[in-house]
Coordinates of C-alpha atoms and ligand atoms in Angstrom, one line a residue:
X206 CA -73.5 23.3 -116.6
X207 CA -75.2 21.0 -114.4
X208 CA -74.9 18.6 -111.1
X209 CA -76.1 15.9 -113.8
X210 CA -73.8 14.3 -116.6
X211 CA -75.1 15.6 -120.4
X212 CA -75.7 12.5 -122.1
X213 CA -76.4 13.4 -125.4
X214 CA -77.4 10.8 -128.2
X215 CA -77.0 11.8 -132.1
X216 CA -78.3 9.6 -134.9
X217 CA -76.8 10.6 -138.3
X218 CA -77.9 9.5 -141.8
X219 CA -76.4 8.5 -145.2
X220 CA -73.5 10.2 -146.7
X221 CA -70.8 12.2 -145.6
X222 CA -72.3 15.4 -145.7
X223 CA -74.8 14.7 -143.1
X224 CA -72.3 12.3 -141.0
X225 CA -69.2 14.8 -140.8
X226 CA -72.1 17.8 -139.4
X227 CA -73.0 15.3 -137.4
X228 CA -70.1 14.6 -135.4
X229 CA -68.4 17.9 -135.4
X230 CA -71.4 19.4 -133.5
X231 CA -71.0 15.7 -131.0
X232 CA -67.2 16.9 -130.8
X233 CA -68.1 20.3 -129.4
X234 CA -70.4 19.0 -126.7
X235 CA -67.6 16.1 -126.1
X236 CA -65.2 19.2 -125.4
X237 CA -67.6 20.2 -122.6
X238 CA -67.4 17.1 -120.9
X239 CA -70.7 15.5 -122.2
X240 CA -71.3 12.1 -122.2
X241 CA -72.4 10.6 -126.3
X242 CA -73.8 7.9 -127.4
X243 CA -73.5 7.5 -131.1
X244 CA -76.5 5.7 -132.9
X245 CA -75.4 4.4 -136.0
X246 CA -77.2 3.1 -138.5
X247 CA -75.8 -0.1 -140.0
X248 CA -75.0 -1.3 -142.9
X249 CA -73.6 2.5 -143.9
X250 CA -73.5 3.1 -147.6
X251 CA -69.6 3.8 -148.1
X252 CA -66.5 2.7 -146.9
X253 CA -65.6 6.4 -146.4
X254 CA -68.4 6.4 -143.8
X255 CA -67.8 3.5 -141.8
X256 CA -64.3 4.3 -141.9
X257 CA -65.3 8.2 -140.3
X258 CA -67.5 6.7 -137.3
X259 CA -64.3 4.3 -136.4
X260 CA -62.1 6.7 -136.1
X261 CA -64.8 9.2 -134.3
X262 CA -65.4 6.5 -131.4
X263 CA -62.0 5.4 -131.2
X264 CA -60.7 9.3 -130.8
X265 CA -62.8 9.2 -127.5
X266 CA -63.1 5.6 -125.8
X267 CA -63.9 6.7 -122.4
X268 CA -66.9 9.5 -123.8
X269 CA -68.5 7.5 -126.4
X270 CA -70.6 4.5 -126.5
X271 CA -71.5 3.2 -130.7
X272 CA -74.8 1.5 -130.4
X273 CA -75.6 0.5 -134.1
X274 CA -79.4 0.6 -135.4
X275 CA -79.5 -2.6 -137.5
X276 CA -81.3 -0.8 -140.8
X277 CA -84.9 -3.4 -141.9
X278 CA -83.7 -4.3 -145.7
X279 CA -85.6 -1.9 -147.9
X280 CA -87.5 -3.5 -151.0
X281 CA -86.2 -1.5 -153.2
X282 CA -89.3 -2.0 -155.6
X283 CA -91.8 0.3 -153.2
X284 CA -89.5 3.6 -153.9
X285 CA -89.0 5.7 -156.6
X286 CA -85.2 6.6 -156.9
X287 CA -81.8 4.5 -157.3
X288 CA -80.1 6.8 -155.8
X289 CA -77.8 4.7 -153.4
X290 CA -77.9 7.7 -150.2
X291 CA -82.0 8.5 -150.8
X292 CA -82.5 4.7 -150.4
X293 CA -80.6 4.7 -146.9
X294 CA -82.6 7.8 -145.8
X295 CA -85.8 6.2 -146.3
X296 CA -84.4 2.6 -145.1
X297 CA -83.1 4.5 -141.9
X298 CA -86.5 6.9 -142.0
X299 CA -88.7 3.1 -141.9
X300 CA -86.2 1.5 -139.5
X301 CA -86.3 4.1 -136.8
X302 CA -89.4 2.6 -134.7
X303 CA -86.1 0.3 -133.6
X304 CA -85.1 2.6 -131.4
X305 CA -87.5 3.1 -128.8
X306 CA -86.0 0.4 -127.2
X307 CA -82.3 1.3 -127.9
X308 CA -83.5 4.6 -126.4
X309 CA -84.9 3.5 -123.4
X310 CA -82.2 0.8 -122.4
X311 CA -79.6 3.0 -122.4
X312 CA -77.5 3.5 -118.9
X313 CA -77.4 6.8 -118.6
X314 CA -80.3 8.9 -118.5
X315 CA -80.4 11.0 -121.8
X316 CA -80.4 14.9 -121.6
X317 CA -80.9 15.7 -125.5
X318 CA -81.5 13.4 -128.7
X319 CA -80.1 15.0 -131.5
X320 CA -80.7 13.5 -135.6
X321 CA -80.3 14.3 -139.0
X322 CA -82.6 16.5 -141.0
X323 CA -83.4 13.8 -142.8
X324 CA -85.4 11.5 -140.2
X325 CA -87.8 14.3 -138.4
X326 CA -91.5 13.0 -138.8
X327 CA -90.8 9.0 -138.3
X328 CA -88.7 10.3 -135.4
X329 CA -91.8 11.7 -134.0
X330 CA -93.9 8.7 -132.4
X331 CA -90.8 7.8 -131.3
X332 CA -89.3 11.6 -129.2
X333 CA -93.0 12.0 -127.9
X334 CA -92.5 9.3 -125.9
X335 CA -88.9 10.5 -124.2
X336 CA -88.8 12.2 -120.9
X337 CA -85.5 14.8 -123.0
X338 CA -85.7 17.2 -125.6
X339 CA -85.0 16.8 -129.5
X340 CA -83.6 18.3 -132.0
X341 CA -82.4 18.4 -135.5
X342 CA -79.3 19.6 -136.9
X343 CA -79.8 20.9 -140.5
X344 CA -77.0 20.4 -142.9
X345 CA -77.3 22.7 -145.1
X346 CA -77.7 26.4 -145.4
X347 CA -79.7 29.2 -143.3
X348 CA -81.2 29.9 -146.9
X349 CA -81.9 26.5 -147.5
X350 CA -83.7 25.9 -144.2
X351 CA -86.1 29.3 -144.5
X352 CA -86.9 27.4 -147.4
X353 CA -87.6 24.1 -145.8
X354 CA -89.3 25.8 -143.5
X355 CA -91.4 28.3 -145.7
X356 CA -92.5 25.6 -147.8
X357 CA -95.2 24.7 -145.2
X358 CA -96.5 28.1 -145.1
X359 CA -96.7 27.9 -149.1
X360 CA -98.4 24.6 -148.7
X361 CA -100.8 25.4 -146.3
X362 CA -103.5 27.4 -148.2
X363 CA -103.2 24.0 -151.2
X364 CA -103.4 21.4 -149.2
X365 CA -102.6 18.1 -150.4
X366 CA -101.3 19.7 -154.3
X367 CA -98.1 19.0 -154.9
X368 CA -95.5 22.1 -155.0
X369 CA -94.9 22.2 -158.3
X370 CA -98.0 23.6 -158.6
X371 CA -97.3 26.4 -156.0
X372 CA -94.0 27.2 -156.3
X373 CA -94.1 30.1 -158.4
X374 CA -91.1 31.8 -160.2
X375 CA -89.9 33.5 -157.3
X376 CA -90.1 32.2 -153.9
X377 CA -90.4 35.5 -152.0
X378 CA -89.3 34.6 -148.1
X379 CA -90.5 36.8 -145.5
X380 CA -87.5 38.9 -143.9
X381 CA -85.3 37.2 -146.2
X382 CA -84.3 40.0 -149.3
X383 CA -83.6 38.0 -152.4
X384 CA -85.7 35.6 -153.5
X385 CA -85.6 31.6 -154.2
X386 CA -85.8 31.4 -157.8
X387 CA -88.1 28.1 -158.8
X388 CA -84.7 27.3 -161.1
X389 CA -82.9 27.0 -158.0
X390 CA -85.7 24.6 -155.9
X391 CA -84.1 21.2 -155.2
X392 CA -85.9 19.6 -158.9
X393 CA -86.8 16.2 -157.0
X394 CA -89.2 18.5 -155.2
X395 CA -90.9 19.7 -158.6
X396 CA -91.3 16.0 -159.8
X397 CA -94.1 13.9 -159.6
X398 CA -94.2 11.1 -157.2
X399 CA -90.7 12.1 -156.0
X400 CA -89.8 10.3 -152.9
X401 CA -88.1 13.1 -151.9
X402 CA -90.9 15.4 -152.2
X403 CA -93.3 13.2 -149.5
X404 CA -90.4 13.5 -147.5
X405 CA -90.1 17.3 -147.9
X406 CA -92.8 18.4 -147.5
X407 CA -94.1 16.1 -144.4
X408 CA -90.5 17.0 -142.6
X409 CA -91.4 20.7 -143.7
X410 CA -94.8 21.2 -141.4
X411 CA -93.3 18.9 -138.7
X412 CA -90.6 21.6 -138.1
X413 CA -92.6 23.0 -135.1
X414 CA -92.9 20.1 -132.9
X415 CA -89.2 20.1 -132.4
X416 CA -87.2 21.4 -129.6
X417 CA -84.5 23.4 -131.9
X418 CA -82.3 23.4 -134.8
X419 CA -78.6 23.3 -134.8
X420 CA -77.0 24.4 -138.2
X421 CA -73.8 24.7 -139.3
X422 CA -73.6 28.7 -140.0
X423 CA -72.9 31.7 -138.3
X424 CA -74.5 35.6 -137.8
X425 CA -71.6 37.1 -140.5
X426 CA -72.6 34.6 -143.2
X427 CA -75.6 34.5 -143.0
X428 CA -77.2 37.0 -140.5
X429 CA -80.6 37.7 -142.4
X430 CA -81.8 34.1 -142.3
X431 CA -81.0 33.4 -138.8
X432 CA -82.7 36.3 -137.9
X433 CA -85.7 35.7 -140.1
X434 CA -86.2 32.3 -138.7
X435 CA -85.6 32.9 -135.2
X436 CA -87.8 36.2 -135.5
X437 CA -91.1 33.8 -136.8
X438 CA -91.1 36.1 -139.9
X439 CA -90.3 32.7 -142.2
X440 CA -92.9 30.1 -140.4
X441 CA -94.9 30.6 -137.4
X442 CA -94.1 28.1 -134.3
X443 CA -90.4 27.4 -135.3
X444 CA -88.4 26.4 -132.7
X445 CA -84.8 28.2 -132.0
X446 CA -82.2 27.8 -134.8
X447 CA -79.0 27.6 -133.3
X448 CA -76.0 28.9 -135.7
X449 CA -73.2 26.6 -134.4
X450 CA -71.1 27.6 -137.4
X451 CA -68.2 27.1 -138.5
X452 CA -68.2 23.8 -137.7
X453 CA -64.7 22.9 -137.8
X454 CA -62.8 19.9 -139.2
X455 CA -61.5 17.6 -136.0
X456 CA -58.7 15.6 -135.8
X457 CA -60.3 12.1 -135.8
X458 CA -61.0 13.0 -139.8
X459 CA -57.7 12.6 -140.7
X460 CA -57.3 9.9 -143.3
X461 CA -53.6 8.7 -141.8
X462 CA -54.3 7.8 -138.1
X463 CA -50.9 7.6 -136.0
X464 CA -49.2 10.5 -136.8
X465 CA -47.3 9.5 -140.0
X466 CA -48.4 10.7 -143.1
X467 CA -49.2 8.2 -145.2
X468 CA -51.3 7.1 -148.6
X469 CA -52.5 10.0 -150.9
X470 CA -52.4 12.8 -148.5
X471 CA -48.8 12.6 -148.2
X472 CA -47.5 12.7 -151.8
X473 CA -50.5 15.8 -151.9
X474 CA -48.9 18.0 -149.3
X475 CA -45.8 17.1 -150.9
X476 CA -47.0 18.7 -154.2
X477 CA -48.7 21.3 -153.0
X478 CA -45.5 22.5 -151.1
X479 CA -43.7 22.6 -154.2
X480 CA -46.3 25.1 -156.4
X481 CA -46.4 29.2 -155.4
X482 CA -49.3 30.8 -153.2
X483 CA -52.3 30.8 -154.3
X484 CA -51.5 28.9 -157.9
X485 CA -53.6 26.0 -157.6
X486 CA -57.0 25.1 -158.4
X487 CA -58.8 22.0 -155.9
X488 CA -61.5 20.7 -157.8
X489 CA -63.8 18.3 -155.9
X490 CA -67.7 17.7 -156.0
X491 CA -68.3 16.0 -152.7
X492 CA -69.1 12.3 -151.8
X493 CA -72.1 12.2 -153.4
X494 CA -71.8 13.3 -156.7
X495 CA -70.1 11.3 -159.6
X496 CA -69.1 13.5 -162.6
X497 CA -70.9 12.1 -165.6
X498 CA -69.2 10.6 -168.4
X499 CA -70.3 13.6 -171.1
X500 CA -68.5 15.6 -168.5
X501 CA -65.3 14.5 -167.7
X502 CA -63.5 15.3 -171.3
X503 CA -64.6 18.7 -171.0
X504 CA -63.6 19.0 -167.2
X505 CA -60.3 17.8 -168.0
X506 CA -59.8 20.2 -170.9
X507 CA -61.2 23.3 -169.1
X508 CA -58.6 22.5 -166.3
X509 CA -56.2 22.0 -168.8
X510 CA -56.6 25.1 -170.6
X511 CA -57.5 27.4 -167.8
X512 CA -53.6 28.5 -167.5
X513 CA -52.9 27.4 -163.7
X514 CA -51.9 24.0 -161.5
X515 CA -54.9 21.7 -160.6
X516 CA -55.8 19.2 -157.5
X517 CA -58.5 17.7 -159.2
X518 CA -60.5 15.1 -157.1
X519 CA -62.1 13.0 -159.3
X520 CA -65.2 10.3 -158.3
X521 CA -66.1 8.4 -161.6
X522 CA -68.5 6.3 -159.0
X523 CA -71.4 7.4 -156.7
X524 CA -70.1 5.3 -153.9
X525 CA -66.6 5.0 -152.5
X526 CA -63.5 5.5 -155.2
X527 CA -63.0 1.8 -156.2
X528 CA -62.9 2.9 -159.5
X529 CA -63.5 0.0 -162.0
X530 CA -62.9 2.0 -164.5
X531 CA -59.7 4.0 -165.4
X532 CA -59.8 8.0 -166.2
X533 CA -57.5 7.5 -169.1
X534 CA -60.0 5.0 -170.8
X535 CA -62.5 8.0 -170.7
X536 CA -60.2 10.6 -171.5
X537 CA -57.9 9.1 -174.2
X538 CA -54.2 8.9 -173.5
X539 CA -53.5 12.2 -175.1
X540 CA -55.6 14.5 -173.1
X541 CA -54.6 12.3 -169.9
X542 CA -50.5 13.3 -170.4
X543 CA -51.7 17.0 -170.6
X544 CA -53.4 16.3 -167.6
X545 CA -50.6 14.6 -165.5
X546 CA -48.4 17.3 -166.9
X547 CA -50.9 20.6 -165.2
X548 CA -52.0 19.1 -162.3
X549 CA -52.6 15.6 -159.9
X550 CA -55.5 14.0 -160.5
X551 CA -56.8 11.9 -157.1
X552 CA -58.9 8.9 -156.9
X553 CA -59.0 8.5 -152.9
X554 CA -60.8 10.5 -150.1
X555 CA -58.8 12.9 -149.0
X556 CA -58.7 15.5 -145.9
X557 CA -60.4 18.5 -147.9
X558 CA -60.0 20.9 -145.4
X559 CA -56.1 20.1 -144.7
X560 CA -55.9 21.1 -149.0
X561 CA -57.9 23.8 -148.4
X562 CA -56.2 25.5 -146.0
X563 CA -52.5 24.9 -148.0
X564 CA -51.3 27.9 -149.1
X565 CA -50.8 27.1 -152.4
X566 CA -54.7 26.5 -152.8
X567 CA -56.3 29.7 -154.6
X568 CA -59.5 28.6 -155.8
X569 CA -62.0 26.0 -155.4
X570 CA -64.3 24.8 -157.9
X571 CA -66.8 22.7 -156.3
X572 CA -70.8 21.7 -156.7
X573 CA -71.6 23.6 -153.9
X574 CA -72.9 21.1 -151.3
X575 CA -72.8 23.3 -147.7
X576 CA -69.7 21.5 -146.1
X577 CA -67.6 22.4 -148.5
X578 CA -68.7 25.9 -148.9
X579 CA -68.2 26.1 -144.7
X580 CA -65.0 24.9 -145.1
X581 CA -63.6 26.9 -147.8
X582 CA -65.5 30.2 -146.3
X583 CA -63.4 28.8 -142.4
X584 CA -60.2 28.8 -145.0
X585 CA -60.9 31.9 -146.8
X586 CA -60.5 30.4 -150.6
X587 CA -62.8 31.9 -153.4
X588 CA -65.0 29.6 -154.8
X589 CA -66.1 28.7 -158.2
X590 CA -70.0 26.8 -157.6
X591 CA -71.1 24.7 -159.7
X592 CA -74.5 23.1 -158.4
X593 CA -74.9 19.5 -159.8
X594 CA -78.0 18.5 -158.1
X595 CA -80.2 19.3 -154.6
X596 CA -80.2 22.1 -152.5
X597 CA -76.5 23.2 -154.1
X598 CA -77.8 25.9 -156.0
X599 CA -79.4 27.5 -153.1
X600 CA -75.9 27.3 -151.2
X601 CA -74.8 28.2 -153.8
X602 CA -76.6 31.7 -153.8
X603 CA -75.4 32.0 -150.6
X604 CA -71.5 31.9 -151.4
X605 CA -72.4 34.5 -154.2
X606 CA -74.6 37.0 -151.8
X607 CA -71.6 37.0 -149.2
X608 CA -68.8 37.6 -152.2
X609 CA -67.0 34.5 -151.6
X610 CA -67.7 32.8 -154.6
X611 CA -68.7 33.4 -158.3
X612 CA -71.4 30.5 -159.5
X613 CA -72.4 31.2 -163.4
X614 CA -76.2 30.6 -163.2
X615 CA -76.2 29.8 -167.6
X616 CA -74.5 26.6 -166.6
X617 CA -77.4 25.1 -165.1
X618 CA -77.8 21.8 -163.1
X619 CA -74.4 19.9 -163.4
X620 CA -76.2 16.5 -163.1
X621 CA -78.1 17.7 -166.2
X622 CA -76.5 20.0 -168.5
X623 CA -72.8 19.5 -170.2
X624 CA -70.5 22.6 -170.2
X625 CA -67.2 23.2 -172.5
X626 CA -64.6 23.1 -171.7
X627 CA -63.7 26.6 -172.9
X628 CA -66.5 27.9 -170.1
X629 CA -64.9 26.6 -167.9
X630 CA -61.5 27.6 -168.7
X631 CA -62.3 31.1 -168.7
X632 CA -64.7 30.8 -165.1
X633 CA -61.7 29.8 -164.0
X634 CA -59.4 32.4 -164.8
X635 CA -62.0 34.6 -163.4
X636 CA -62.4 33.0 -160.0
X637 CA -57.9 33.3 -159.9
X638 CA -58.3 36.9 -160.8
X639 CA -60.9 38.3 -159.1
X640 CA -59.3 40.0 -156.3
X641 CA -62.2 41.7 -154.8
X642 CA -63.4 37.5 -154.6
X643 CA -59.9 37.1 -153.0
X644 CA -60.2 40.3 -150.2
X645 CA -63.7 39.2 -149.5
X646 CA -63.2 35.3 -148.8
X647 CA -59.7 37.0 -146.5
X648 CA -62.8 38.6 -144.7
X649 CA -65.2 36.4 -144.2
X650 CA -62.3 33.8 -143.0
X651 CA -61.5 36.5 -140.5
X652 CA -65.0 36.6 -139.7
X653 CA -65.6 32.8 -139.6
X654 CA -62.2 32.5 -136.9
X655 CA -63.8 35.0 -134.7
X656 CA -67.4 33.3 -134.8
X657 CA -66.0 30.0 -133.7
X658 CA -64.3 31.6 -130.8
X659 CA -66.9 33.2 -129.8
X660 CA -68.9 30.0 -130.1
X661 CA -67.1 28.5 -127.8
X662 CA -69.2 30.6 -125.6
X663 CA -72.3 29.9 -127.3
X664 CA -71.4 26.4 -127.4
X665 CA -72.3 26.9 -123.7
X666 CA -75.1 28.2 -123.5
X667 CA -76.6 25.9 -126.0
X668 CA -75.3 23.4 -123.2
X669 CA -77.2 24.8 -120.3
X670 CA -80.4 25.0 -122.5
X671 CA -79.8 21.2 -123.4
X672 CA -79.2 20.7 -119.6
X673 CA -81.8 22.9 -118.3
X674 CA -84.7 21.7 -120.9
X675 CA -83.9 18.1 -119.3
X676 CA -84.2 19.1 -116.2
X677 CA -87.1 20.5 -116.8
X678 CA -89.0 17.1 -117.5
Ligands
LIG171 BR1 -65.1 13.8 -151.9 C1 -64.5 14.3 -150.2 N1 -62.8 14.2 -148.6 O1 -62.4 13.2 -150.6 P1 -70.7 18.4 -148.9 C2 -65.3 14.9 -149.4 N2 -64.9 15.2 -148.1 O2 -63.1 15.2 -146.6 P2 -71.8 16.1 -150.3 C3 -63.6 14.9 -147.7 O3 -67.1 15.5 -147.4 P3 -74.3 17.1 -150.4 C4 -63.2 13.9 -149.8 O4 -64.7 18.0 -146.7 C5 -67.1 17.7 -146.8 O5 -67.0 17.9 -145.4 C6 -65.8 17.4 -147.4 O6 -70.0 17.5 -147.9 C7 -65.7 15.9 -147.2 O7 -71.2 17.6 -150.1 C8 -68.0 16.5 -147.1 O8 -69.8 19.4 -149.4 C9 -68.9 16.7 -148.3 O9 -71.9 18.9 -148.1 O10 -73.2 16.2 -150.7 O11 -71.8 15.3 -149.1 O12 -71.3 15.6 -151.5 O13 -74.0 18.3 -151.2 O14 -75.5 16.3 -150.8 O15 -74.2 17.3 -148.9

């Protein structure tokens, strides 16, 4: 690639969806040979987190240095959410002026500075003044960042209204052929004095001053977007978007270091080995999202009813699993035995991908969020979507446009709306019988494989641009 060592640094940001991304593109350039130096922000909101980044820098001791960025306590009085992971984006978006120094002291010369999605415009001050390139990697959809990106282009001609105003019904995207409906817009962005919307819609016009995108997708998937965003046809002045996709699960993820199975995985696999191909519904809505209390009774009884074997993952809590309180106090003991009679309900994090890819695992119901969906498209597994909250239902869209999944629109926001359990019962039957679903996700996992051998090659050649950009300066 170059006489010079790549040194890349990457700075992630709250949650595992945007950590996991994160490191999976650091362990492809670590596969080249690069040098990384992971900036972490510290305190991290979960245990599941902090746990990840261990395991990540003790998987390669002699390749990666941790430096943590010691987060400036947020007072939690001058934002407008509770959200636990919005409050460490914006502590991490008004601590990053730390790092100029971290930047600047480090040993090796840097050749790229790569961060979340989440930090771009206070990042800015701070990458105008490095001698190397920077870029983002996006952790969601190619849909979802034409979107990002578009909004800007919406904005421009209103300046400072806010996009509730301009966001119209349908969201038409140049070169992109179905539109966003405004059901499907993130809602934070349609509220009033959203923190989330400043964020937006700042991050959204500062697109352009960076040096590329990385996002976890890949031509077969999604082709049209790619092409629409790399073509200018979505925003004028973005820079390249860089399909890395799939993005694949790495061995520092697993749960039970040393070989050995042990904890929750173990007596998993061991149940899964025992049910028939394709019998067995994984239920799991991310790290993120705790199932609300109206829900759960009707969860349970839609998985009970729906006829087939269940994984169910369930998260009572927005952070971590320490659950304080039991699922049999909100279920009652009668509908909990049916429960434990159909299916395994688990309260830990487990290795989704490992389940996914288990040959007794025939569907997925899930809320959507983009790492899943990449995962269950890399495993060729049919999904059932059911957005709770954020960009989900735009991801969503995406699953359904490809014919890997089946998302029933009358359901609504999950965070928002309850649905019975009889719905769901049947939604799942459907997802388990559809086998056009079933041919289709068999194709695009076919599809997926082949992209990420092939990326191995474009892995490259994002390499020698990262190399040759740094030279450059
Ligand atoms: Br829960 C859980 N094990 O037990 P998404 C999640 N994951 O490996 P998110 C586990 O977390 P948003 C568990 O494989 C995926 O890579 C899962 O990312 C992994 O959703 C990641 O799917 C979850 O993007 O929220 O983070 O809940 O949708 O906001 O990204």
């Amino acid at each position: 690639v170059s006489e010079r060592v790549v040194h890349l640094a990457f700075l992630p940001s709250a949650g595992i969806g945007h950590l996991n991304p994160c490191l999976r593109i650091a362990a492809l350039f670590l596969r080249y040979g690069c040098k990384v130096t992971l900036i972490t922000p510290k305190p991290t909101v979960s245990l599941a987190e902090s746990n990840l980044i261990s395991r990540f820098c003790s998987s390669f001791p002699h390749q990666v240095t941790r430096t943590d960025l010691n987060l400036i306590p947020l007072d939690p009085t001058t934002v407008n959410t509770s959200d636990p992971f919005w409050l460490q984006f914006e502590t991490i978006r008004r601590s990053v002026h730390l790092l100029a120094p971290i930047l600047s002291s480090l040993s090796t010369p840097l050749s790229a500075f790569i961060y979340d999605v989440s930090l771009i415009s206070p990042l800015i001050p701070v990458t105008e003044k490095l001698t190397c390139p920077s870029y983002i990697y996006f952790t969601s959809s190619a849909r979802m960042l034409s979107f990002f990106a578009h909004l800007s282009v919406l904005a421009a001609p209103n300046q400072g209204a806010h996009p509730s105003s301009f966001i119209g019904d349908d969201i038409k995207i140049p070169g992109i052929a179905s539109p966003i409906p405004r059901s499907s817009v993130p809602t934070v962005l349609l509220q009033p004095n959203s923190l989330f919307e400043s964020i937006f819609m700042e991050d959204s016009a500062n697109l352009a001053k960076l040096n590329g995108v990385f996002i976890n997708s890949f031509e077969e998937l999604e082709g049209e977007a790619l092409a629409a965003l790399n073509e200018g046809k979505v925003a004028k002045g973005l820079p390249p978007v860089y399909g890395v996709g799939p993005l694949m699960a790495c061995e520092f993820e697993e749960v039970d270091q040393g070989g050995q199975r042990g904890g929750c995985m173990r007596s998993i696999l061991e149940w899964l080995d025992e049910q028939s191909e394709t019998s067995v519904v994984y239920v799991c809505f991310g790290n993120r999202t705790a199932t609300r209390r109206e829900q759960i009774k009707d969860m349970a009884l839609g998985l009970v009813e729906c006829g087939y074997s269940f994984l169910w993952v369930v998260k009572l809590k927005e952070v971590d699993r320490e659950e304080e309180e039991d699922l049999e106090e909100v279920l009652g003991s009668e509908l909990m035995n049916k429960v434990k009679e159909k299916g395994v309900v688990e309260k830990e994090f487990v290795e989704q991908v490992e389940i996914l890819g288990h040959p007794s695992v025939g569907g997925f119901v899930s809320h959507g969020g983009w790492n899943s969906i990449m995962e269950t498209v890399w495993e060729g597994v049919p999904i059932l979507s059911w957005p709770q909250s954020g960009d989900q239902k735009i991801t969503s869209e995406t699953a359904r446009i490809s014919g890997v999944g089946i998302w029933p629109h009358e359901w609504g926001w999950g965070a928002q709306e309850v649905v019975k359990g009889e719905e769901i019962a049947k939604r799942i039957k459907e997802m388990m019988s559809n086998e056009s679903l079933r041919v289709r996700a068999a194709e695009m996992k076919k599809a997926a494989r082949k992209a990420a051998a092939a990326g191995v090659g474009g892995s490259c050649e994002f390499m020698v641009e990262v190399a040759a950009d740094s030279q450059k300066n």
